Amino acid sequence: MIDLKYLQNNFEEASAKLQKKGVDAQTLEKLKTLFAELKEANAALEAAKAEQNSMSKLFGQYKREGKDIAELKAKVDANKEAMVPLQEKAREAEAALYEVALAIPNFPDDSVPEGEDEDDNVELRKVLEPRAFDFEPLEHWALAEKNGWIDFERGVKLAKSRFSVLRGEAARLERALINFFLDTNREKGFEELCVPFMNNAQMLQGTGQLPKFEDDLFKIEDEDLYLIPTAEVPLTNLYNDEILKESVLPVLMTGYTPCFRKEAGSAGRDTRGMIRQHQFDKVEMVAIAHPERSDEVFEMMVQNASDILTALGLPHRVVELCGGDLGFSAAKTIDLEVWLPGQNKYREISSISNTRDFQARRAKIRFKDGKKNRLVHTLNGSALAVGRTLIAIMENYQNEDGSIEIPEVLKKYM
RNA sequence: AGACAGGUGGCCGAGUGGUCGAAGGCGCACGACUGGAACUCGUGUAGGGUUAAUAGCCCUCGAGGGUUCGAAUCCCUUCCUGUCUGCCA
């Protein structure tokens, strides 16, 4: 959630920032009004409560002293009745405020480039040259079929469309990648965690998936549980509603989880193959950082993900997202796009974001800064999306006969 | 899943209708003592909101609702923990 006090005191500036993310000034105007209304309603209610409390204290005193309480009782009853509409008003004001506030995306950093969509993203650098093929490289689904690696049909039979089954070498390669990623992240100082794959609504709200993006999530029937769309949710919320010691920052965490997404908004895109599935494996990095040092942590995370791709010999480029392409919670995001020679395209394989204090405010993650509590910064990034790495290896390491080499660094894991 | 017992501050633990945001202890922080430390003594030590304010006021004793002038204390719902039973890897 954005800082409502900041919005109140710097409306023009805040409004300009959120325009980059396509939030119109009218919505913000409304939010500002709702915030002021809540404050007003609370002030009125609290004054009445203070009155009530002090009279109640007197009441006890009178009784002890054996004084007559009839008059006081009448006053206190009247005040109590007068409080009912105030109570109602405050409650309504709060509900109205949060309905709007929780749906407002994070402020982008000032450095974020202007732009509408992915076409306006800015390439920062390319790493490794794509390999020159002396034959026509195949797309991963063709290679999958040749090698018997991915069983799309039976995945659909078991669940529904956009589920698949990895078989034999592919399944082993998937597992090797997970281990390779986790080991690498651990060597960089990330603690490895194994977390629940279902989280409750409060956690999903903490990281920003709820209430606005409920349709993208798989919900467990009759339970307050959702399948996680990314390990960002459990890892970030590990410290939900906690106050950390400053000395433990930055907290660096990594974990492997499957991720579950309904992907309601992406119908029709990437229907072929394994790019966009309802379930996929991912190794995630999450950092809880001191607000003054989150930029360093961010750079480190980007470098780590890039280094992993380099170690695998996969050509990629580093792209900074423009305002229009930034996710809901992110203040700044850098994507790593891996080269897919079969598709002749760079495709997203990792997305690293600094959410500043946006998630921390929602999830109430703070640290002790001297005597005061301050919100931390939270960061997350894939290192890496496993299925897409598998695809990238298939397409980049293919031979003319359709066979696939195993990258050197993975051999000890196979 | 069923039965019973519980959920109080960083931890332990008292508190069964008013003077309780909460005794006492431990821990922690600072200070005194010391060459330095231990011991001892003193002081301090929850979170959120409002506010210029670490002043005042409001809210929070798992969560939500109710009774009452007044609730940590009484009632209801719910979640969680423990023990036993069942089930299971």
mmCIF file of N, CA and C in Angstrom, chain A residues 264-315:
data_model
loop_
_atom_site.group_PDB
_atom_site.id
_atom_site.type_symbol
_atom_site.label_atom_id
_atom_site.label_comp_id
_atom_site.label_asym_id
_atom_site.label_seq_id
_atom_site.Cartn_x
_atom_site.Cartn_y
_atom_site.Cartn_z
ATOM 1 N N ALA A 264 -5.522 -15.599 -15.937
ATOM 2 C CA ALA A 264 -6.776 -15.254 -16.598
ATOM 3 C C ALA A 264 -6.559 -14.239 -17.701
ATOM 4 N N GLY A 265 -5.590 -13.363 -17.526
ATOM 5 C CA GLY A 265 -5.409 -12.277 -18.477
ATOM 6 C C GLY A 265 -4.620 -12.634 -19.719
ATOM 7 N N SER A 266 -4.133 -13.852 -19.798
ATOM 8 C CA SER A 266 -3.195 -14.128 -20.879
ATOM 9 C C SER A 266 -3.718 -15.136 -21.889
ATOM 10 N N ALA A 267 -5.025 -15.295 -21.950
ATOM 11 C CA ALA A 267 -5.603 -16.276 -22.867
ATOM 12 C C ALA A 267 -5.119 -16.004 -24.290
ATOM 13 N N GLY A 268 -4.733 -17.053 -24.974
ATOM 14 C CA GLY A 268 -4.339 -16.886 -26.369
ATOM 15 C C GLY A 268 -2.853 -16.695 -26.576
ATOM 16 N N ARG A 269 -2.133 -16.281 -25.532
ATOM 17 C CA ARG A 269 -0.694 -16.071 -25.691
ATOM 18 C C ARG A 269 0.056 -17.334 -25.307
ATOM 19 N N ASP A 270 1.025 -17.669 -26.112
ATOM 20 C CA ASP A 270 1.902 -18.799 -25.807
ATOM 21 C C ASP A 270 1.133 -20.071 -25.475
ATOM 22 N N THR A 271 0.095 -20.338 -26.240
ATOM 23 C CA THR A 271 -0.693 -21.545 -25.949
ATOM 24 C C THR A 271 0.094 -22.808 -26.270
ATOM 25 N N ARG A 272 1.020 -22.677 -27.200
ATOM 26 C CA ARG A 272 1.813 -23.828 -27.611
ATOM 27 C C ARG A 272 3.034 -23.950 -26.704
ATOM 28 N N GLY A 273 3.352 -25.182 -26.315
ATOM 29 C CA GLY A 273 4.581 -25.381 -25.575
ATOM 30 C C GLY A 273 4.439 -25.104 -24.097
ATOM 31 N N MET A 274 5.548 -24.784 -23.488
ATOM 32 C CA MET A 274 5.602 -24.784 -22.030
ATOM 33 C C MET A 274 5.948 -23.416 -21.457
ATOM 34 N N ILE A 275 5.794 -22.366 -22.278
ATOM 35 C CA ILE A 275 6.155 -21.023 -21.809
ATOM 36 C C ILE A 275 5.204 -20.569 -20.711
ATOM 37 N N ARG A 276 3.925 -20.807 -20.918
ATOM 38 C CA ARG A 276 2.920 -20.269 -20.001
ATOM 39 C C ARG A 276 2.032 -21.409 -19.516
ATOM 40 N N GLN A 277 2.237 -21.820 -18.278
ATOM 41 C CA GLN A 277 1.523 -22.977 -17.735
ATOM 42 C C GLN A 277 0.813 -22.579 -16.442
ATOM 43 N N HIS A 278 -0.169 -23.378 -16.052
ATOM 44 C CA HIS A 278 -0.848 -23.107 -14.774
ATOM 45 C C HIS A 278 0.024 -23.488 -13.581
ATOM 46 N N GLN A 279 0.944 -24.408 -13.817
ATOM 47 C CA GLN A 279 1.866 -24.815 -12.757
ATOM 48 C C GLN A 279 3.277 -24.840 -13.320
ATOM 49 N N PHE A 280 4.197 -24.185 -12.625
ATOM 50 C CA PHE A 280 5.591 -24.244 -13.068
ATOM 51 C C PHE A 280 6.505 -24.145 -11.857
ATOM 52 N N ASP A 281 7.731 -24.626 -12.039
ATOM 53 C CA ASP A 281 8.701 -24.598 -10.941
ATOM 54 C C ASP A 281 9.520 -23.314 -11.010
ATOM 55 N N LYS A 282 9.829 -22.802 -9.842
ATOM 56 C CA LYS A 282 10.660 -21.587 -9.814
ATOM 57 C C LYS A 282 11.499 -21.590 -8.538
ATOM 58 N N VAL A 283 12.718 -21.115 -8.669
ATOM 59 C CA VAL A 283 13.543 -20.846 -7.490
ATOM 60 C C VAL A 283 13.574 -19.335 -7.331
ATOM 61 N N GLU A 284 13.190 -18.892 -6.157
ATOM 62 C CA GLU A 284 12.997 -17.466 -5.920
ATOM 63 C C GLU A 284 14.025 -16.937 -4.930
ATOM 64 N N MET A 285 14.395 -15.679 -5.119
ATOM 65 C CA MET A 285 15.190 -14.975 -4.113
ATOM 66 C C MET A 285 14.287 -13.905 -3.503
ATOM 67 N N VAL A 286 14.345 -13.771 -2.197
ATOM 68 C CA VAL A 286 13.638 -12.671 -1.545
ATOM 69 C C VAL A 286 14.593 -12.002 -0.565
ATOM 70 N N ALA A 287 14.560 -10.685 -0.538
ATOM 71 C CA ALA A 287 15.392 -9.953 0.419
ATOM 72 C C ALA A 287 14.531 -8.994 1.220
ATOM 73 N N ILE A 288 14.809 -8.946 2.513
ATOM 74 C CA ILE A 288 14.224 -7.939 3.396
ATOM 75 C C ILE A 288 15.378 -7.010 3.727
ATOM 76 N N ALA A 289 15.296 -5.773 3.274
ATOM 77 C CA ALA A 289 16.478 -4.923 3.339
ATOM 78 C C ALA A 289 16.225 -3.627 4.110
ATOM 79 N N HIS A 290 17.309 -3.077 4.614
ATOM 80 C CA HIS A 290 17.270 -1.738 5.191
ATOM 81 C C HIS A 290 16.913 -0.763 4.069
ATOM 82 N N PRO A 291 15.983 0.175 4.331
ATOM 83 C CA PRO A 291 15.527 1.054 3.245
ATOM 84 C C PRO A 291 16.648 1.843 2.576
ATOM 85 N N GLU A 292 17.725 2.119 3.314
ATOM 86 C CA GLU A 292 18.798 2.890 2.693
ATOM 87 C C GLU A 292 19.767 2.010 1.920
ATOM 88 N N ARG A 293 19.587 0.695 2.006
ATOM 89 C CA ARG A 293 20.533 -0.168 1.309
ATOM 90 C C ARG A 293 19.872 -1.130 0.337
ATOM 91 N N SER A 294 18.592 -0.885 0.030
ATOM 92 C CA SER A 294 17.914 -1.844 -0.835
ATOM 93 C C SER A 294 18.407 -1.786 -2.272
ATOM 94 N N ASP A 295 18.949 -0.655 -2.684
ATOM 95 C CA ASP A 295 19.451 -0.563 -4.062
ATOM 96 C C ASP A 295 20.641 -1.486 -4.295
ATOM 97 N N GLU A 296 21.531 -1.540 -3.297
ATOM 98 C CA GLU A 296 22.682 -2.453 -3.418
ATOM 99 C C GLU A 296 22.215 -3.891 -3.510
ATOM 100 N N VAL A 297 21.253 -4.226 -2.650
ATOM 101 C CA VAL A 297 20.753 -5.601 -2.625
ATOM 102 C C VAL A 297 20.119 -5.934 -3.974
ATOM 103 N N PHE A 298 19.400 -4.962 -4.507
ATOM 104 C CA PHE A 298 18.751 -5.145 -5.805
ATOM 105 C C PHE A 298 19.775 -5.470 -6.886
ATOM 106 N N GLU A 299 20.842 -4.674 -6.944
ATOM 107 C CA GLU A 299 21.892 -4.901 -7.942
ATOM 108 C C GLU A 299 22.501 -6.287 -7.791
ATOM 109 N N MET A 300 22.715 -6.667 -6.547
ATOM 110 C CA MET A 300 23.304 -7.982 -6.281
ATOM 111 C C MET A 300 22.399 -9.084 -6.814
ATOM 112 N N MET A 301 21.086 -8.930 -6.596
ATOM 113 C CA MET A 301 20.142 -9.958 -7.039
ATOM 114 C C MET A 301 20.102 -10.063 -8.561
ATOM 115 N N VAL A 302 20.125 -8.905 -9.228
ATOM 116 C CA VAL A 302 20.137 -8.916 -10.697
ATOM 117 C C VAL A 302 21.400 -9.620 -11.191
ATOM 118 N N GLN A 303 22.536 -9.258 -10.571
ATOM 119 C CA GLN A 303 23.813 -9.838 -10.983
ATOM 120 C C GLN A 303 23.818 -11.348 -10.760
ATOM 121 N N ASN A 304 23.251 -11.763 -9.640
ATOM 122 C CA ASN A 304 23.232 -13.193 -9.332
ATOM 123 C C ASN A 304 22.440 -13.967 -10.380
ATOM 124 N N ALA A 305 21.258 -13.473 -10.710
ATOM 125 C CA ALA A 305 20.439 -14.172 -11.702
ATOM 126 C C ALA A 305 21.146 -14.204 -13.054
ATOM 127 N N SER A 306 21.764 -13.079 -13.415
ATOM 128 C CA SER A 306 22.490 -13.009 -14.680
ATOM 129 C C SER A 306 23.678 -13.984 -14.685
ATOM 130 N N ASP A 307 24.369 -14.052 -13.562
ATOM 131 C CA ASP A 307 25.529 -14.955 -13.455
ATOM 132 C C ASP A 307 25.113 -16.415 -13.625
ATOM 133 N N ILE A 308 23.939 -16.738 -13.118
ATOM 134 C CA ILE A 308 23.474 -18.126 -13.249
ATOM 135 C C ILE A 308 23.261 -18.465 -14.725
ATOM 136 N N LEU A 309 22.636 -17.533 -15.439
ATOM 137 C CA LEU A 309 22.433 -17.759 -16.885
ATOM 138 C C LEU A 309 23.771 -17.869 -17.601
ATOM 139 N N THR A 310 24.712 -17.024 -17.214
ATOM 140 C CA THR A 310 26.037 -17.062 -17.818
ATOM 141 C C THR A 310 26.714 -18.406 -17.550
ATOM 142 N N ALA A 311 26.593 -18.872 -16.312
ATOM 143 C CA ALA A 311 27.202 -20.154 -15.959
ATOM 144 C C ALA A 311 26.611 -21.290 -16.793
ATOM 145 N N LEU A 312 25.347 -21.137 -17.143
ATOM 146 C CA LEU A 312 24.693 -22.152 -17.969
ATOM 147 C C LEU A 312 24.989 -21.952 -19.455
ATOM 148 N N GLY A 313 25.719 -20.883 -19.768
ATOM 149 C CA GLY A 313 26.041 -20.587 -21.163
ATOM 150 C C GLY A 313 24.837 -20.103 -21.949
ATOM 151 N N LEU A 314 23.893 -19.467 -21.289
ATOM 152 C CA LEU A 314 22.686 -19.015 -21.986
ATOM 153 C C LEU A 314 22.753 -17.503 -22.258
ATOM 154 N N PRO A 315 22.736 -17.124 -23.538
ATOM 155 C CA PRO A 315 22.765 -15.703 -23.892
ATOM 156 C C PRO A 315 21.484 -15.016 -23.398
#
